[in-house]
PDB file of C-alpha atoms in Angstrom:
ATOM      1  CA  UNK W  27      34.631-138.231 -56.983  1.00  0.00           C
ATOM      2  CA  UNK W  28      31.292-140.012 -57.384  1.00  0.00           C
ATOM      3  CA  UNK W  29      30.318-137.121 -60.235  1.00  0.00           C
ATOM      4  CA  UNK W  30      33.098-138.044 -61.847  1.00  0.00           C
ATOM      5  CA  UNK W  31      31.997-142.047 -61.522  1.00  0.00           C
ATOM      6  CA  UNK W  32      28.670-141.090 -62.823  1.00  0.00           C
ATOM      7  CA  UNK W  33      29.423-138.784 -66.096  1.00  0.00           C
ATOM      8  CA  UNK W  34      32.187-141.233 -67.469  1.00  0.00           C
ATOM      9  CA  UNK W  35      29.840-143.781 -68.907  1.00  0.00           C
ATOM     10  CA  UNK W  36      27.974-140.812 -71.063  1.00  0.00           C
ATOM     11  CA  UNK W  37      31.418-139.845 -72.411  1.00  0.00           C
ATOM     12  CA  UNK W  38      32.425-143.470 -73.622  1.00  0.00           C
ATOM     13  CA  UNK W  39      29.111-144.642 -74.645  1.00  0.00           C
ATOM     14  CA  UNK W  40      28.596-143.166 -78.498  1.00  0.00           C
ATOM     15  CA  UNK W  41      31.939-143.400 -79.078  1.00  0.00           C
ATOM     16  CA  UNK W  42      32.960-145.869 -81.585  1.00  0.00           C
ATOM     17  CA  UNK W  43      34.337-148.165 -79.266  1.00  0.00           C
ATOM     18  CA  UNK W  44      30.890-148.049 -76.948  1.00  0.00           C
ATOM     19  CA  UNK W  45      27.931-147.518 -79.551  1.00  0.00           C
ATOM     20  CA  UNK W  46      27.629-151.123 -80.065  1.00  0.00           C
ATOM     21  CA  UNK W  47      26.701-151.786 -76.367  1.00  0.00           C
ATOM     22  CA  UNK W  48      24.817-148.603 -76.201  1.00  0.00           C
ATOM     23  CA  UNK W  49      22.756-149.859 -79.448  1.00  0.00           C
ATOM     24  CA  UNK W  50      21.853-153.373 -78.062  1.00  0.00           C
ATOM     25  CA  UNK W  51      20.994-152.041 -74.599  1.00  0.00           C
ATOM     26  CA  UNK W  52      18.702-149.979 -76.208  1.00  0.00           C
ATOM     27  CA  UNK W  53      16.902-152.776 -78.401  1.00  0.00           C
ATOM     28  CA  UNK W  54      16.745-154.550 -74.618  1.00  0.00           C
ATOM     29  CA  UNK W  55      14.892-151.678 -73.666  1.00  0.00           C
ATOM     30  CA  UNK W  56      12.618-150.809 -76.263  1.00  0.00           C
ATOM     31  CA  UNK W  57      12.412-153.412 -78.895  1.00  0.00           C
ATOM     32  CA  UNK W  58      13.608-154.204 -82.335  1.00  0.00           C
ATOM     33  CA  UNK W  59      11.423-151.527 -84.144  1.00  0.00           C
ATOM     34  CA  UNK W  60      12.913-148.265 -82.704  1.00  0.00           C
ATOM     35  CA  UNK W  61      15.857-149.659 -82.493  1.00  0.00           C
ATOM     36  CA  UNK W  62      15.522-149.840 -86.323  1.00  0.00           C
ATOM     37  CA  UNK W  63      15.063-145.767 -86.308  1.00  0.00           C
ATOM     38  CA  UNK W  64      18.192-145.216 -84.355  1.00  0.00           C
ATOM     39  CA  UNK W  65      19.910-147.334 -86.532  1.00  0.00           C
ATOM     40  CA  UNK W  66      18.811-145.443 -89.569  1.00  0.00           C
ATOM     41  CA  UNK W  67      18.711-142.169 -87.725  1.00  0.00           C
ATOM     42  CA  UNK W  68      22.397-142.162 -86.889  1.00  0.00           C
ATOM     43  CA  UNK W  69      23.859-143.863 -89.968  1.00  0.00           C
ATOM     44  CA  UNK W  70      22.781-140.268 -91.426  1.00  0.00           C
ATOM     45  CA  UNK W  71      23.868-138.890 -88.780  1.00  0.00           C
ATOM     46  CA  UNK W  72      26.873-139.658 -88.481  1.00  0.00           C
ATOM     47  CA  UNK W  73      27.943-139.194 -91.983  1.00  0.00           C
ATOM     48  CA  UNK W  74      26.325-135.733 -91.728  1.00  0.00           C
ATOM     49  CA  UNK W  75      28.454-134.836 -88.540  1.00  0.00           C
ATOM     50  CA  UNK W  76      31.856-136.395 -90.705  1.00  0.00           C
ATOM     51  CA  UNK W  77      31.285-133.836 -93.265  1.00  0.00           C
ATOM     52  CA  UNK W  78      30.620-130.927 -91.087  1.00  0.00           C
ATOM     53  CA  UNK W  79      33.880-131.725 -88.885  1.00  0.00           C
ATOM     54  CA  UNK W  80      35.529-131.773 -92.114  1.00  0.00           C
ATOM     55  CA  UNK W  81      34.130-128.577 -93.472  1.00  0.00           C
ATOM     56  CA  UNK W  82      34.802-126.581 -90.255  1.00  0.00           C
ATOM     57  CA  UNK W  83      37.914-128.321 -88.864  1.00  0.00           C
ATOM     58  CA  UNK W  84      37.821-126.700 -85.561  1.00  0.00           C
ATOM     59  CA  UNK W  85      40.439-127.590 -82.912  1.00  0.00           C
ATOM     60  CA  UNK W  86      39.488-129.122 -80.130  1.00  0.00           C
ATOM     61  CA  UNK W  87      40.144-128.032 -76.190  1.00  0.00           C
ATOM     62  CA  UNK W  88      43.486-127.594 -75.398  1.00  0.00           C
ATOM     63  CA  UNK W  89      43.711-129.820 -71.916  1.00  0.00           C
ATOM     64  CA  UNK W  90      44.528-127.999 -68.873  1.00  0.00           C
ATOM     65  CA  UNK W  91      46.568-129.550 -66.169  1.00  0.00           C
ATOM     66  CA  UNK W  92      43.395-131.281 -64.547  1.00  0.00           C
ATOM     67  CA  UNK W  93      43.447-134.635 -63.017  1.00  0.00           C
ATOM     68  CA  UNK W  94      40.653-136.802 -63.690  1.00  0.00           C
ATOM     69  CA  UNK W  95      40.094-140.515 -62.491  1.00  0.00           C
ATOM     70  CA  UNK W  96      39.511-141.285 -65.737  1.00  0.00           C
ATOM     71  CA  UNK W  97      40.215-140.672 -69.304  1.00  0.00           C
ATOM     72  CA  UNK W  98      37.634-140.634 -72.436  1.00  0.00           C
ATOM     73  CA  UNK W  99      38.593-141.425 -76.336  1.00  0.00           C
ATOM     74  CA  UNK W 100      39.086-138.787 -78.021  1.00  0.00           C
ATOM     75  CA  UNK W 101      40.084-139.099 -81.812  1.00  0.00           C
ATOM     76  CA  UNK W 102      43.680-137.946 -83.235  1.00  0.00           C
ATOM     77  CA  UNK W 103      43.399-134.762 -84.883  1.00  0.00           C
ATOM     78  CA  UNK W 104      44.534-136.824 -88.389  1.00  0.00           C
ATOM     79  CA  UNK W 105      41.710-138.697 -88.381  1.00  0.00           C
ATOM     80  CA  UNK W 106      38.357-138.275 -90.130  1.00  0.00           C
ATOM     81  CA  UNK W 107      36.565-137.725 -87.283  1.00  0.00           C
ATOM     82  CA  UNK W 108      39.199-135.813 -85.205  1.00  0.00           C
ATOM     83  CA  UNK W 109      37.805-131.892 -85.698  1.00  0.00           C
ATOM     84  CA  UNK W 110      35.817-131.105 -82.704  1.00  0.00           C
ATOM     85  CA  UNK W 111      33.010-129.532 -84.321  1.00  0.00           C
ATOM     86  CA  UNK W 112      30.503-130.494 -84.141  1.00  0.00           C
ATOM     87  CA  UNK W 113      30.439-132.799 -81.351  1.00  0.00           C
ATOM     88  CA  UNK W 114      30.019-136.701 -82.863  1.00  0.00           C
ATOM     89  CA  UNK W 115      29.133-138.462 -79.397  1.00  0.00           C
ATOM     90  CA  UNK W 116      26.518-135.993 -79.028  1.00  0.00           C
ATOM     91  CA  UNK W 117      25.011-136.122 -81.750  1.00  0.00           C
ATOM     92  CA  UNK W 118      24.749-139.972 -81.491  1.00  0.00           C
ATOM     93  CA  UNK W 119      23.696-139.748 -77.741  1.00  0.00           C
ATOM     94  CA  UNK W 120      21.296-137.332 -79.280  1.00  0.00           C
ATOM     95  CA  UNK W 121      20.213-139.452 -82.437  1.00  0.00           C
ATOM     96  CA  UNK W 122      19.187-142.005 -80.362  1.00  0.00           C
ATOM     97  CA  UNK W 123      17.702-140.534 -78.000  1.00  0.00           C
ATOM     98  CA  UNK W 124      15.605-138.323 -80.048  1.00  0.00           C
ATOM     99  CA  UNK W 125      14.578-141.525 -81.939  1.00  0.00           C
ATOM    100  CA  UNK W 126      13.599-143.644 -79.227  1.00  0.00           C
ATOM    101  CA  UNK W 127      11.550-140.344 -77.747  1.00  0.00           C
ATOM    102  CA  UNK W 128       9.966-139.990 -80.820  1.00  0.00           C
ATOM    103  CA  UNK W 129       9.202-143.701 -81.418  1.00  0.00           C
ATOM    104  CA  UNK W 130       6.980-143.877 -78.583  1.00  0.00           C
ATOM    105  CA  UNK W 131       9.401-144.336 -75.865  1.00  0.00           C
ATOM    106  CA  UNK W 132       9.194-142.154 -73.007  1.00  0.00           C
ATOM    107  CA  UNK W 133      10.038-138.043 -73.671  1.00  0.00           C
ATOM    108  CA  UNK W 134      13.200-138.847 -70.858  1.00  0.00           C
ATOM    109  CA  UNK W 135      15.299-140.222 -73.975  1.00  0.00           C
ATOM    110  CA  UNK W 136      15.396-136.641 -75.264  1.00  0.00           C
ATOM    111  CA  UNK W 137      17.922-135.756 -72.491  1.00  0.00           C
ATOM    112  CA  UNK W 138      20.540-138.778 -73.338  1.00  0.00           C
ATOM    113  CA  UNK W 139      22.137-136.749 -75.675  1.00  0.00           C
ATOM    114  CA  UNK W 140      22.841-133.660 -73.209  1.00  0.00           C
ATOM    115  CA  UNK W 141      23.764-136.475 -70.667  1.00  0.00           C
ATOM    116  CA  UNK W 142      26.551-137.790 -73.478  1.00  0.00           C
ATOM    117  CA  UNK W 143      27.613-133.939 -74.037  1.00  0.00           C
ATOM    118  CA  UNK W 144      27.855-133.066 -70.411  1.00  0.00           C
ATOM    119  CA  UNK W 145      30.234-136.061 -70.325  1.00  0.00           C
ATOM    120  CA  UNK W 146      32.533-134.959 -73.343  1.00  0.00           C
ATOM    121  CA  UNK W 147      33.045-131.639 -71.833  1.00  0.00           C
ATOM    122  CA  UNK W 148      33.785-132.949 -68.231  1.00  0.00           C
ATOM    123  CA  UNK W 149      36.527-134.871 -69.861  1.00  0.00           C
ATOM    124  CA  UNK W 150      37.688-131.915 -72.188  1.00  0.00           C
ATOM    125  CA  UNK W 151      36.872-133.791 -75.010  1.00  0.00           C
ATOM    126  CA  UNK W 152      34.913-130.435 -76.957  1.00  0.00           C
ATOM    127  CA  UNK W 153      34.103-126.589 -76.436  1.00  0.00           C
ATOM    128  CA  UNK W 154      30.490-125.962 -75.263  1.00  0.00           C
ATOM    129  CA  UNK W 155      29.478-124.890 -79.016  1.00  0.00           C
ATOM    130  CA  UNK W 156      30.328-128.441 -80.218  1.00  0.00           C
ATOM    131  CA  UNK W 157      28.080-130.031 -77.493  1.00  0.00           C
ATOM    132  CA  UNK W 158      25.398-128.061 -78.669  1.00  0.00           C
ATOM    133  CA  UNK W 159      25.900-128.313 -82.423  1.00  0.00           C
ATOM    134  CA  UNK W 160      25.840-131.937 -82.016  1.00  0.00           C
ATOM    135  CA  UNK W 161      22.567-131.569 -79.588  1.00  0.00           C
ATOM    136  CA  UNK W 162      20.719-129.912 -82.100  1.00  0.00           C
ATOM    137  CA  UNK W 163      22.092-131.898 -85.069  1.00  0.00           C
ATOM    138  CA  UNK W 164      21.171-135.231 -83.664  1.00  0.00           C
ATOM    139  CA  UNK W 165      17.450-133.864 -82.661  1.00  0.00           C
ATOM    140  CA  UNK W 166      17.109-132.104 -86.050  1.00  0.00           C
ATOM    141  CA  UNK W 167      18.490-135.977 -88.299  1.00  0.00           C
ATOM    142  CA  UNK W 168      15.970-137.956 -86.048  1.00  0.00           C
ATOM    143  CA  UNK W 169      12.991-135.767 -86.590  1.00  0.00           C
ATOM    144  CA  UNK W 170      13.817-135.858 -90.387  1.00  0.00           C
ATOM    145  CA  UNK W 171      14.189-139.658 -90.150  1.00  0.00           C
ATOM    146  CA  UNK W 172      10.998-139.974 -88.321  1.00  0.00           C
ATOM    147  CA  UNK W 173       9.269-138.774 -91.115  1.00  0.00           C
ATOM    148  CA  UNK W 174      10.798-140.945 -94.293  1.00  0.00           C
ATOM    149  CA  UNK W 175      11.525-144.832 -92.240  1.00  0.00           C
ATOM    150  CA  UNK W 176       9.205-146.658 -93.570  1.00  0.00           C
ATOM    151  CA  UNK W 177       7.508-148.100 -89.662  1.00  0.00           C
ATOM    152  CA  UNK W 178       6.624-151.999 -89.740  1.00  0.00           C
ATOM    153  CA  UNK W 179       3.724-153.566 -87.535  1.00  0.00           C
ATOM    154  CA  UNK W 180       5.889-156.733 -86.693  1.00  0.00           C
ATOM    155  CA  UNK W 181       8.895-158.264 -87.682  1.00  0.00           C
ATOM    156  CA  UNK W 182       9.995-159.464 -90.929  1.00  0.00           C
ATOM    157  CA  UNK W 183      13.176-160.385 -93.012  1.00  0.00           C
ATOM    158  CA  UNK W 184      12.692-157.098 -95.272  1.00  0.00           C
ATOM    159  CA  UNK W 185      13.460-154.971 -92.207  1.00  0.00           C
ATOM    160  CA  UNK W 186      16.691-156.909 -92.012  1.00  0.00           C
ATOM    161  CA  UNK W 187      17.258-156.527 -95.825  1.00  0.00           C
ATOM    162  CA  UNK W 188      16.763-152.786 -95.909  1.00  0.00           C
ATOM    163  CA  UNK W 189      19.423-152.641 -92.774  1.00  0.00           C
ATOM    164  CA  UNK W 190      22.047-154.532 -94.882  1.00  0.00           C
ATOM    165  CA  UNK W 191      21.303-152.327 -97.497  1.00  0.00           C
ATOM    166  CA  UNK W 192      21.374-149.227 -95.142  1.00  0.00           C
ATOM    167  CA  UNK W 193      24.868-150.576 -93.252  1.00  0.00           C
ATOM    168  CA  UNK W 194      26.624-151.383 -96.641  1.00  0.00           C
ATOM    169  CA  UNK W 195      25.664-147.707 -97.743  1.00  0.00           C
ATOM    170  CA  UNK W 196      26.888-146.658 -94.671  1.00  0.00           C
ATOM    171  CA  UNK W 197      30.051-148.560 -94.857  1.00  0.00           C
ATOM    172  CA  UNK W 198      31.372-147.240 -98.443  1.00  0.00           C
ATOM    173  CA  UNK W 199      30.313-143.546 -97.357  1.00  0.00           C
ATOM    174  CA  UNK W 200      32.637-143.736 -94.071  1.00  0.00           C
ATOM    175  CA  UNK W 201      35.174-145.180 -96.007  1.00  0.00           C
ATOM    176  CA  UNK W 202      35.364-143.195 -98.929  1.00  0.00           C
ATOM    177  CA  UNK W 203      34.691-139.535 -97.098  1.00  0.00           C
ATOM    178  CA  UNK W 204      37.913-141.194 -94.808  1.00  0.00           C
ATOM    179  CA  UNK W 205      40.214-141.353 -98.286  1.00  0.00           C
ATOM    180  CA  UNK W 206      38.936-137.839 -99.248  1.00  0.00           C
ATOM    181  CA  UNK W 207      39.961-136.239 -95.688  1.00  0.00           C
ATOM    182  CA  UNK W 208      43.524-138.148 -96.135  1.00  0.00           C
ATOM    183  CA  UNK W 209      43.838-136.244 -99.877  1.00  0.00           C
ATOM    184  CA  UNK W 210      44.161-140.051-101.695  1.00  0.00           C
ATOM    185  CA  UNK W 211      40.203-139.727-103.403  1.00  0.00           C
ATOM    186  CA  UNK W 212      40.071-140.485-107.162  1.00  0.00           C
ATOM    187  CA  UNK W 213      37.163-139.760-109.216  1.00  0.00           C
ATOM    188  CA  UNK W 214      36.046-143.841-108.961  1.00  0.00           C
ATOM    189  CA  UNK W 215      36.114-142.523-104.947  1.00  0.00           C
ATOM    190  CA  UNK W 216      33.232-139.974-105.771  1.00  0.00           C
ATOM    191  CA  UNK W 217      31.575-142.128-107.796  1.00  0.00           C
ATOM    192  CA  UNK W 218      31.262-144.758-105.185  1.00  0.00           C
ATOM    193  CA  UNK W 219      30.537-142.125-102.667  1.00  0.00           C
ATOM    194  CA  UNK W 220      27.551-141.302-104.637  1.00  0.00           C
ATOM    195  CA  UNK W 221      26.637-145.222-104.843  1.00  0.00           C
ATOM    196  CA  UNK W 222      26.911-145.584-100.796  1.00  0.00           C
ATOM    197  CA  UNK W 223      24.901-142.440-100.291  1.00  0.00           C
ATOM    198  CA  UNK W 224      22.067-143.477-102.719  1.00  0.00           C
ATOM    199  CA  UNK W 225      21.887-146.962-101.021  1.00  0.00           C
ATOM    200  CA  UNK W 226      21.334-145.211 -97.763  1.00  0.00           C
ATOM    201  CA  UNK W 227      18.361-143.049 -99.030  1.00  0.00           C
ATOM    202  CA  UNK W 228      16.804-145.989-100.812  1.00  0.00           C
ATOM    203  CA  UNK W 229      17.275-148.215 -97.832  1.00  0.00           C
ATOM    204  CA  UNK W 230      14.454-146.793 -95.254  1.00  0.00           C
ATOM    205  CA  UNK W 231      11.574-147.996 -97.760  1.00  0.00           C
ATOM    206  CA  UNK W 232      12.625-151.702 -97.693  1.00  0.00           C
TER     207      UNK W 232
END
């Protein structure tokens, strides 16, 4: 019914396929300079909440005979991010939230993340535990992030630099901690690992 109509956006929107129109709605709302903390805030998130689901590699709910109007994504079990704990869309509902919240605006983005966890439970996406895992993980990343982005006044082409310096970081982490879940990682794999990760700690004071 209509509960159902309203809970299906949170469940879709920090998934991989929404984030991107959950990101730029949220630089609509509140400008390009938190959005620059979410962006940082999650890209450590979300390599955080990789290695957890691969460290744990809990199963996620087995799905009862229950007929929803819709269906959510929910990753394949073989992929990187396919362990249910803890809860990935949370913790990015709950990155950015947190972030915007804590960059000044309004203390209402702190419930986005429960909003996006409500929604991956409706759907039988994750077990309660996950929801909250990834609750407190994305509140606990953003607060830490909070405290080491370097904030800018206005505007300039450094910002962007450190981002392209944070998103290729990002981009050989995901990649590489994908080849090590899949059992193919050489030793050139760790070293690069070590490479992307460095470029994203560097990156914030650009």
């Amino acid at each position: 019914g209509w509960l159902e109509v309203l809970i299906y956006p949170g469940s879709l929107a920090f998934s991989w396929e929404g984030v991107g129109i959950s990101l730029a709605i949220a630089g609509v709302c509140c400008g390009f300079q938190p959005l620059r903390v979410v962006l940082f805030a999650l890209s450590y998130g979300q390599l955080l909440n990789r290695v957890l689901k691969m460290s744990f590699q809990r199963e996620r709910p087995t799905p009862p005979e229950v007929k929803r109007l819709f269906k959510t994504i929910i990753p394949k079990d073989s992929h990187a991010d396919g362990a249910a704990f803890p809860s990935g869309d949370t913790m990015a509902g709950s990155v950015t939230g947190a972030s915007l919240a804590l960059a000044g605006c309004g203390s209402g983005w702190w419930l986005l993340g429960l909003y996006v966890g409500f929604g991956r439970v409706y759907f039988l996406a994750h077990h309660w535990l996950d929801i909250l895992a990834g609750y407190v993980e994305g509140c606990a990343v953003s607060l830490l992030a909070s405290k080491v982005i370097r904030m800018h006044e206005s505007f300039d082409m450094m910002q962007i630099g450190g981002l392209l310096v944070e998103a290729l970081g990002f981009t050989l982490a995901m990649k590489l901690t994908k080849k090590i879940h899949s059992g193919h990682s050489k030793a050139s794999h760790m070293l690069l690992l070590a490479l992307g990760v460095g470029l994203m700690a560097v990156a914030p004071s650009i």
